[in-house]
CSV table of C-alpha atoms and ligand atoms in Angstrom, one decimal:
chain,number,residue,atom,x,y,z
G,23,MET,CA,15.9,-16.4,0.2
G,24,SER,CA,14.7,-19.9,-1.1
G,25,GLY,CA,12.2,-22.2,0.4
G,26,THR,CA,10.0,-19.5,1.6
G,27,SER,CA,6.8,-20.5,0.1
G,28,GLU,CA,5.9,-23.0,3.0
G,29,ARG,CA,6.2,-20.2,5.5
G,30,ARG,CA,3.1,-19.1,7.0
G,31,ILE,CA,2.2,-15.8,8.8
G,32,THR,CA,0.5,-18.0,11.6
G,33,ASP,CA,4.0,-19.5,12.3
G,34,LEU,CA,5.7,-16.0,12.9
G,35,PRO,CA,6.5,-16.7,16.6
G,36,THR,CA,8.5,-19.8,15.6
G,37,LEU,CA,10.0,-18.0,12.4
G,38,ILE,CA,11.2,-15.0,14.5
G,39,GLU,CA,12.8,-17.5,17.1
G,40,ALA,CA,14.8,-19.0,14.3
G,41,LEU,CA,16.4,-15.9,13.1
G,42,ALA,CA,20.1,-15.0,13.6
G,43,PRO,CA,20.6,-13.3,16.9
G,44,GLU,CA,20.9,-9.7,15.4
G,45,ASP,CA,17.9,-10.1,13.2
G,46,ARG,CA,16.0,-11.7,16.2
G,47,ALA,CA,16.9,-8.7,18.3
G,48,ALA,CA,15.6,-6.2,15.9
G,49,ALA,CA,12.3,-8.2,15.5
G,50,GLY,CA,11.9,-8.0,19.3
G,51,ARG,CA,12.6,-4.4,19.3
G,52,LEU,CA,10.1,-3.6,16.5
G,53,PHE,CA,7.3,-6.1,16.7
G,54,ASP,CA,5.1,-7.6,19.5
G,55,VAL,CA,3.5,-11.0,18.3
G,56,VAL,CA,0.7,-12.8,20.0
G,57,ALA,CA,-0.6,-16.2,19.0
G,58,THR,CA,-3.9,-17.5,20.1
G,59,THR,CA,-6.4,-20.1,19.2
G,60,GLY,CA,-10.2,-19.7,18.7
G,61,ARG,CA,-12.4,-22.8,19.2
G,62,LEU,CA,-16.0,-23.5,18.3
G,63,ASP,CA,-18.5,-26.2,18.5
G,64,PRO,CA,-20.6,-26.6,15.3
G,65,PRO,CA,-23.9,-28.2,15.3
G,66,GLU,CA,-24.4,-31.6,13.2
G,67,ALA,CA,-26.6,-29.7,10.7
G,68,MET,CA,-23.7,-27.2,9.7
G,69,ARG,CA,-21.1,-29.9,9.2
G,70,ALA,CA,-21.6,-30.5,5.6
G,71,TRP,CA,-21.6,-26.7,4.7
G,72,ILE,CA,-18.4,-26.2,6.8
G,73,GLU,CA,-16.6,-29.0,4.8
G,74,ARG,CA,-17.8,-27.5,1.6
G,75,SER,CA,-16.7,-24.1,2.5
G,76,PHE,CA,-13.4,-24.8,4.4
G,77,GLY,CA,-12.3,-28.3,3.6
G,78,SER,CA,-12.7,-29.9,6.8
G,79,VAL,CA,-14.6,-29.6,10.2
G,80,GLU,CA,-11.3,-29.7,11.9
G,81,ALA,CA,-10.2,-26.5,10.0
G,82,VAL,CA,-12.7,-24.4,11.8
G,83,THR,CA,-13.0,-26.0,15.2
G,84,GLU,CA,-9.5,-24.7,16.0
G,85,GLN,CA,-8.4,-21.5,14.2
G,86,ARG,CA,-4.9,-20.1,14.9
G,87,ILE,CA,-4.8,-16.4,15.0
G,88,VAL,CA,-1.7,-14.3,15.1
G,89,LYS,CA,-1.7,-10.5,16.2
G,90,VAL,CA,1.2,-8.6,15.1
G,91,THR,CA,1.7,-5.0,16.5
G,92,ASN,CA,4.4,-2.6,15.5
G,93,ARG,CA,5.6,-1.2,18.8
G,94,ALA,CA,7.0,1.9,17.2
G,95,THR,CA,4.0,3.1,15.2
G,96,LEU,CA,1.4,1.1,17.0
G,97,GLU,CA,0.1,-0.2,13.6
G,98,GLY,CA,-1.3,-3.6,14.1
G,99,SER,CA,-3.0,-6.6,12.2
G,100,LEU,CA,-4.7,-9.8,13.0
G,101,PHE,CA,-4.1,-12.8,10.9
G,102,ASN,CA,-6.3,-16.0,10.9
G,103,GLY,CA,-4.9,-19.2,9.4
G,104,LEU,CA,-8.3,-20.2,8.2
G,105,ARG,CA,-8.8,-16.9,6.3
G,106,ALA,CA,-5.2,-16.8,5.2
G,107,SER,CA,-5.3,-20.3,3.8
G,108,ARG,CA,-8.0,-19.4,1.2
G,109,PRO,CA,-6.7,-19.4,-2.4
G,110,LEU,CA,-5.7,-15.9,-3.7
G,111,ASP,CA,-8.0,-14.8,-6.5
G,112,THR,CA,-5.9,-14.1,-9.4
G,113,GLY,CA,-8.7,-14.5,-12.1
G,114,VAL,CA,-9.5,-11.6,-14.5
G,115,SER,CA,-13.1,-10.3,-14.6
G,116,VAL,CA,-14.3,-9.8,-18.1
G,117,ASP,CA,-17.3,-7.7,-16.9
G,118,LEU,CA,-14.9,-5.2,-15.4
G,119,GLU,CA,-13.0,-4.6,-18.5
G,120,ARG,CA,-16.4,-4.1,-20.2
G,121,GLU,CA,-17.4,-1.7,-17.4
G,122,ILE,CA,-14.2,0.3,-17.9
G,123,GLU,CA,-14.7,0.6,-21.6
G,124,ALA,CA,-18.2,1.7,-21.2
G,125,THR,CA,-17.1,4.9,-19.7
G,126,ILE,CA,-14.7,6.0,-22.5
G,127,GLY,CA,-15.4,9.5,-23.5
G,128,ASP,CA,-15.5,10.8,-20.0
G,129,PRO,CA,-14.1,14.4,-19.2
G,130,PHE,CA,-10.7,12.8,-18.2
G,131,CYS,CA,-10.6,11.5,-21.9
G,132,HIS,CA,-10.3,15.2,-23.1
G,133,PRO,CA,-8.8,17.0,-20.1
G,134,GLU,CA,-8.2,20.3,-21.7
G,135,ASN,CA,-12.0,20.9,-22.2
G,136,GLY,CA,-13.2,18.5,-19.6
G,137,THR,CA,-11.2,19.7,-16.4
G,138,PRO,CA,-10.1,23.0,-14.9
G,139,ALA,CA,-6.5,24.0,-14.9
G,140,ASP,CA,-4.5,25.1,-12.0
G,141,VAL,CA,-3.7,28.8,-11.5
G,142,PHE,CA,-0.1,28.0,-12.6
G,143,GLY,CA,-1.3,26.1,-15.7
G,144,ARG,CA,-0.9,22.4,-16.7
G,145,LEU,CA,2.1,20.1,-16.7
G,146,ARG,CA,2.4,17.8,-19.5
G,147,GLY,CA,4.2,14.4,-19.1
G,148,GLU,CA,4.9,11.7,-21.6
G,149,HIS,CA,1.9,9.8,-20.6
G,150,SER,CA,-0.1,12.2,-18.5
G,151,ILE,CA,-1.4,15.8,-17.8
G,152,THR,CA,-2.4,17.6,-14.9
G,153,ALA,CA,-5.6,19.4,-13.8
G,154,SER,CA,-6.9,21.2,-10.8
G,155,ASN,CA,-9.3,19.2,-8.6
G,156,VAL,CA,-12.7,20.6,-8.9
G,157,ALA,CA,-13.7,19.9,-5.1
G,158,LYS,CA,-10.6,20.2,-3.4
G,159,TYR,CA,-9.3,18.2,-0.2
G,160,ASP,CA,-6.8,20.9,0.5
G,161,GLY,CA,-5.8,24.4,-0.8
G,162,PHE,CA,-3.7,22.8,-3.4
G,163,HIS,CA,-5.1,19.7,-4.9
G,164,GLY,CA,-4.3,18.4,-8.3
G,165,VAL,CA,-5.0,15.5,-10.5
G,166,VAL,CA,-2.6,13.7,-12.7
G,167,ILE,CA,-4.7,12.3,-15.6
G,168,PHE,CA,-3.4,9.3,-17.5
G,169,ASP,CA,-3.4,9.2,-21.3
G,170,ASP,CA,-4.6,5.8,-20.8
G,171,HIS,CA,-8.5,5.6,-20.0
G,172,ASN,CA,-8.0,2.2,-18.5
G,173,PRO,CA,-6.2,2.4,-15.2
G,174,LEU,CA,-5.1,-1.2,-15.3
G,175,HIS,CA,-3.1,-0.8,-18.4
G,176,LEU,CA,-0.1,0.2,-16.7
G,177,THR,CA,3.6,-0.2,-17.2
G,178,PRO,CA,6.6,0.7,-14.9
G,179,GLU,CA,7.5,3.5,-17.5
G,180,LYS,CA,3.9,5.0,-17.4
G,181,VAL,CA,3.8,5.0,-13.7
G,182,SER,CA,7.2,6.6,-13.5
G,183,ASP,CA,5.8,9.4,-15.6
G,184,TYR,CA,2.7,9.7,-13.4
G,185,ILE,CA,4.8,10.1,-10.2
G,186,SER,CA,7.3,12.5,-11.9
G,187,VAL,CA,4.6,14.7,-13.2
G,188,GLY,CA,2.9,14.6,-9.7
G,189,LEU,CA,6.2,15.7,-8.0
G,190,GLU,CA,6.8,18.6,-10.6
G,191,TRP,CA,3.4,19.7,-9.8
G,192,CYS,CA,4.2,19.9,-6.0
G,193,HIS,CA,7.2,22.1,-6.9
G,194,LYS,CA,5.0,24.3,-9.1
G,195,VAL,CA,2.8,24.8,-6.0
G,196,LEU,CA,5.8,25.9,-3.8
G,197,ALA,CA,6.8,28.3,-6.3
G,198,ALA,CA,3.2,29.7,-6.3
G,199,ASP,CA,3.1,29.6,-2.4
G,200,PRO,CA,6.2,29.3,-0.3
G,201,GLU,CA,4.3,28.1,2.8
G,202,ALA,CA,2.7,25.1,0.9
G,203,ARG,CA,5.6,22.7,1.8
G,204,TYR,CA,4.2,19.4,2.5
G,205,PRO,CA,3.5,17.2,-0.4
G,206,PHE,CA,1.3,14.0,-0.7
G,207,LEU,CA,0.9,11.9,-3.7
G,208,MET,CA,-2.1,9.1,-3.9
G,209,TRP,CA,-3.7,6.9,-6.3
G,210,ASN,CA,-7.2,5.5,-5.8
G,211,CYS,CA,-7.7,3.0,-8.4
G,212,LEU,CA,-11.3,2.0,-9.0
G,213,TRP,CA,-14.5,2.7,-6.9
G,214,ARG,CA,-13.7,0.1,-4.1
G,215,ALA,CA,-10.6,2.0,-3.6
G,216,GLY,CA,-12.4,5.3,-3.4
G,217,GLY,CA,-11.7,6.5,-7.0
G,218,SER,CA,-15.0,8.2,-8.2
G,219,ILE,CA,-13.8,8.3,-11.8
G,220,ILE,CA,-12.7,5.2,-13.6
G,221,HIS,CA,-10.5,6.8,-16.0
G,222,GLY,CA,-6.6,6.4,-14.7
G,223,HIS,CA,-5.7,9.2,-12.4
G,224,ALA,CA,-3.6,9.9,-9.5
G,225,GLN,CA,-3.9,12.9,-7.0
G,226,VAL,CA,-1.6,15.3,-5.5
G,227,THR,CA,-2.0,17.7,-2.5
G,228,VAL,CA,0.5,20.1,-0.9
G,229,THR,CA,-0.4,21.3,2.6
G,230,ARG,CA,0.5,24.2,4.9
G,231,GLY,CA,1.6,24.4,8.5
G,232,THR,CA,2.4,20.9,9.3
G,233,HIS,CA,2.5,17.6,7.4
G,234,TYR,CA,-0.7,15.3,7.3
G,235,PRO,CA,-1.1,13.7,10.7
G,236,LYS,CA,-0.3,10.2,9.6
G,237,VAL,CA,2.9,11.2,7.9
G,238,GLU,CA,3.9,13.4,11.0
G,239,ARG,CA,3.1,10.4,13.3
G,240,LEU,CA,5.5,8.2,11.3
G,241,ARG,CA,8.2,10.8,11.6
G,242,ARG,CA,7.8,11.2,15.3
G,243,ALA,CA,7.7,7.4,15.8
G,244,ALA,CA,10.9,6.9,13.8
G,245,ALA,CA,12.4,9.8,15.8
G,246,SER,CA,11.5,8.2,19.2
G,247,TYR,CA,12.6,4.8,18.0
G,248,ARG,CA,16.2,6.2,17.2
G,249,VAL,CA,16.3,7.8,20.7
G,250,GLU,CA,15.1,4.6,22.6
G,251,SER,CA,16.9,1.9,20.6
G,252,GLY,CA,19.9,3.8,19.0
G,253,SER,CA,18.9,2.2,15.8
G,254,ASP,CA,17.4,3.6,12.5
G,255,TYR,CA,13.8,2.7,12.4
G,256,PHE,CA,13.5,2.1,8.6
G,257,ASP,CA,16.7,0.1,8.6
G,258,ASP,CA,15.3,-2.2,11.3
G,259,LEU,CA,11.9,-2.3,9.6
G,260,TYR,CA,13.5,-3.6,6.4
G,261,ARG,CA,16.0,-5.8,8.2
G,262,VAL,CA,13.3,-7.9,10.0
G,263,HIS,CA,11.2,-8.3,6.9
G,264,ASP,CA,14.0,-9.2,4.7
G,265,SER,CA,15.4,-11.7,7.3
G,266,LEU,CA,12.1,-13.4,7.6
G,267,GLY,CA,11.8,-13.8,3.8
G,268,LEU,CA,9.3,-11.0,3.1
G,269,GLY,CA,11.7,-8.8,0.9
G,270,ILE,CA,10.7,-8.2,-2.6
G,271,PRO,CA,13.5,-7.6,-5.4
G,272,ALA,CA,13.7,-3.7,-6.2
G,273,GLU,CA,15.8,-1.7,-8.3
G,274,GLY,CA,19.0,0.1,-7.1
G,275,ASP,CA,19.1,1.0,-3.2
G,276,VAL,CA,15.3,0.8,-3.2
G,277,ARG,CA,13.9,-1.5,-0.5
G,278,ALA,CA,10.5,-3.4,-0.8
G,279,PHE,CA,8.7,-6.0,1.4
G,280,ALA,CA,5.2,-7.3,2.1
G,281,SER,CA,4.1,-5.9,5.4
G,282,LEU,CA,3.9,-7.8,8.6
G,283,VAL,CA,1.3,-5.1,9.9
G,284,PRO,CA,-0.6,-4.5,6.5
G,285,ILE,CA,-3.4,-2.0,6.9
G,286,LYS,CA,-5.4,-4.3,4.5
G,287,GLU,CA,-4.9,-7.1,2.0
G,288,LYS,CA,-1.5,-7.6,0.3
G,289,GLU,CA,0.0,-4.4,1.6
G,290,LEU,CA,3.4,-3.6,0.2
G,291,VAL,CA,5.9,-1.0,1.5
G,292,VAL,CA,8.6,0.5,-0.7
G,293,ILE,CA,11.4,2.7,0.8
G,294,GLY,CA,13.6,5.0,-1.2
G,295,ASP,CA,16.1,7.6,-0.3
G,296,SER,CA,14.4,10.6,-2.3
G,297,PRO,CA,10.9,11.1,-3.9
G,298,ARG,CA,12.7,12.0,-7.1
G,299,ASP,CA,14.5,8.6,-7.3
G,300,GLY,CA,13.9,7.2,-10.8
G,301,ALA,CA,14.7,3.6,-9.4
G,302,LEU,CA,11.9,4.2,-6.7
G,303,HIS,CA,9.3,5.2,-9.4
G,304,ARG,CA,10.2,2.2,-11.6
G,305,THR,CA,10.0,-0.2,-8.8
G,306,VAL,CA,6.5,1.0,-7.7
G,307,GLY,CA,5.5,0.8,-11.2
G,308,ALA,CA,6.8,-2.8,-11.5
G,309,LEU,CA,5.2,-3.8,-8.3
G,310,LEU,CA,1.7,-2.2,-9.5
G,311,ARG,CA,2.0,-4.2,-12.8
G,312,ASP,CA,2.8,-7.4,-10.8
G,313,TYR,CA,-0.1,-6.6,-8.4
G,314,VAL,CA,-2.4,-6.5,-11.4
G,315,GLN,CA,-0.8,-9.4,-13.5
G,316,ALA,CA,0.4,-11.8,-10.9
G,317,LEU,CA,-1.9,-11.3,-8.0
G,318,GLY,CA,-5.1,-10.3,-9.8
G,319,VAL,CA,-5.5,-6.9,-8.0
G,320,ARG,CA,-7.9,-4.5,-9.6
G,321,ALA,CA,-8.8,-2.0,-7.0
G,322,PHE,CA,-5.8,-0.5,-5.0
G,323,ASN,CA,-4.5,2.5,-3.3
G,324,VAL,CA,-1.1,4.0,-3.5
G,325,ALA,CA,0.3,6.5,-1.0
G,326,PHE,CA,3.6,8.4,-1.0
G,327,TYR,CA,4.9,9.5,2.4
G,328,MET,CA,7.6,12.3,1.6
G,329,PRO,CA,9.4,14.9,3.5
G,330,PRO,CA,8.7,18.5,2.9
G,331,LEU,CA,9.9,20.1,-0.3
G,332,VAL,CA,12.0,22.6,1.6
G,333,PRO,CA,13.7,22.4,5.0
G,334,VAL,CA,11.3,23.3,7.8
G,335,ASP,CA,11.6,23.7,11.8
G,336,GLU,CA,11.1,19.9,12.6
G,337,ASP,CA,13.9,17.3,11.7
G,338,TRP,CA,13.1,15.4,8.6
G,339,SER,CA,16.7,14.5,7.9
G,340,ASP,CA,16.3,10.8,8.5
G,341,PHE,CA,13.0,10.5,6.8
G,342,PRO,CA,13.1,8.6,3.5
G,343,THR,CA,10.2,8.3,1.0
G,344,VAL,CA,7.9,5.6,1.9
G,345,VAL,CA,5.4,4.3,-0.4
G,346,HIS,CA,2.4,2.2,0.5
G,347,LEU,CA,0.4,-0.2,-2.0
G,348,VAL,CA,-2.7,-1.9,-0.8
G,349,ASP,CA,-5.3,-4.2,-2.3
G,350,ARG,CA,-8.9,-3.2,-1.7
G,351,GLY,CA,-10.6,-6.3,-2.9
G,352,SER,CA,-12.6,-7.6,-5.8
G,353,PRO,CA,-14.8,-5.0,-7.5
G,354,ALA,CA,-17.4,-7.6,-7.6
G,355,ASN,CA,-17.8,-7.7,-3.8
G,356,ARG,CA,-20.4,-5.5,-2.4
G,357,THR,CA,-19.1,-5.8,1.3
G,358,SER,CA,-16.7,-3.1,2.3
G,359,ASP,CA,-13.3,-4.4,3.4
G,360,ILE,CA,-13.0,-1.7,6.1
G,361,GLY,CA,-15.4,-2.2,9.1
G,362,ALA,CA,-15.3,-1.0,12.8
G,363,MET,CA,-12.2,-3.3,13.6
G,364,GLU,CA,-10.1,-1.5,10.9
G,365,LEU,CA,-11.3,2.1,11.8
G,366,TYR,CA,-10.9,1.7,15.6
G,367,ALA,CA,-8.9,-1.4,16.6
G,368,ALA,CA,-6.7,-3.3,14.3
G,369,SER,CA,-6.7,-4.5,10.7
G,370,VAL,CA,-8.2,-7.9,10.0
G,371,VAL,CA,-6.2,-9.4,7.2
G,372,ALA,CA,-6.7,-12.5,5.1
G,373,SER,CA,-3.8,-12.6,2.6
G,374,ASP,CA,-0.6,-13.9,4.0
G,375,PRO,CA,2.3,-11.6,3.5
G,376,PHE,CA,4.7,-14.7,3.0
G,377,ARG,CA,2.5,-15.9,0.0
G,378,VAL,CA,2.4,-12.3,-1.3
G,379,ALA,CA,6.2,-11.9,-1.2
G,380,ASP,CA,6.6,-15.1,-2.8
G,381,LEU,CA,4.3,-14.6,-5.7
G,382,LEU,CA,5.9,-11.2,-6.3
G,383,ARG,CA,9.4,-12.7,-6.3
G,384,ARG,CA,8.2,-15.1,-9.0
G,385,GLY,CA,7.1,-12.0,-10.9
G,386,SER,CA,4.5,-11.4,-13.5
G,387,PRO,CA,3.6,-14.3,-15.8
G,388,GLY,CA,2.8,-11.9,-18.7
Y,16,ZN,ZN1,-11.5,8.4,-20.1
């Protein structure tokens, strides 16, 4: 799609109205969009500060806000044109590089001696090795330790290796415990994203009984959507995003887009048929590279929603592999990006998904 750079999230109601009838119908089935205007009356003494901070007084006296709700999953985000119009920070922090280098020599730099092994031993990839997590989230909780100390020195090839090794670890777990059938793969990059160790690492868990509640909730939402609308939830989800100009190029049959209901800044969703699809792994790796190089992201989370490793009682037949990528903000910022709104109401998001998709379509400069 061309000419999408002028599109803005605050124009979403108009953009949806302009869609072809079938795309517009899918958008209506899936999303509830409400636009509103916030108004205020600043005292004379504040005007100079407002002009410096926001460009003009008019920019803040009338603020357009759009609330987007996914009707199927009840995920929702609030976008404010004023916040969304701020420039995206793509600068590189030299201090961060120094801080990362200062921790070279940590236990993950020599994992064989610095970390415990799992009861079934370690798996070795081309760019990574596994360890058993010391303080576990769940009965099976492993770490994929990257050979690279610096977590931002990533390439699509290295990321593919981390993911493959993580999935292989899940299957080792299943062999050790046939009841451990529900896998989860995640990556918390740097402290703002919940990573306590700087050295590059992803984490894997396999749980018993039922899947983690947020994964199971998505499975149930997609199943209900199929019953109520007769359409596939994931097909409609991609169709709406792509028709609006939010699709991002991906390898093979993989589908990627900048989300209309991001959980936080610049959230991307990548959908693949199988967790073991190499094209999916490389697409996630390429998007993370562009996240870092083109969008200036430093702290991020990645999460893989995957069906169980073997068939179970509930129906996962229509459930693809869904990968979420989200920016957690500048490591220099002391304010948490998650507050009471995000925990208990809806996500408040500053980055415009149309700008995120546009920058990623242009690709990495380096
Ligand atoms: Zn290290």
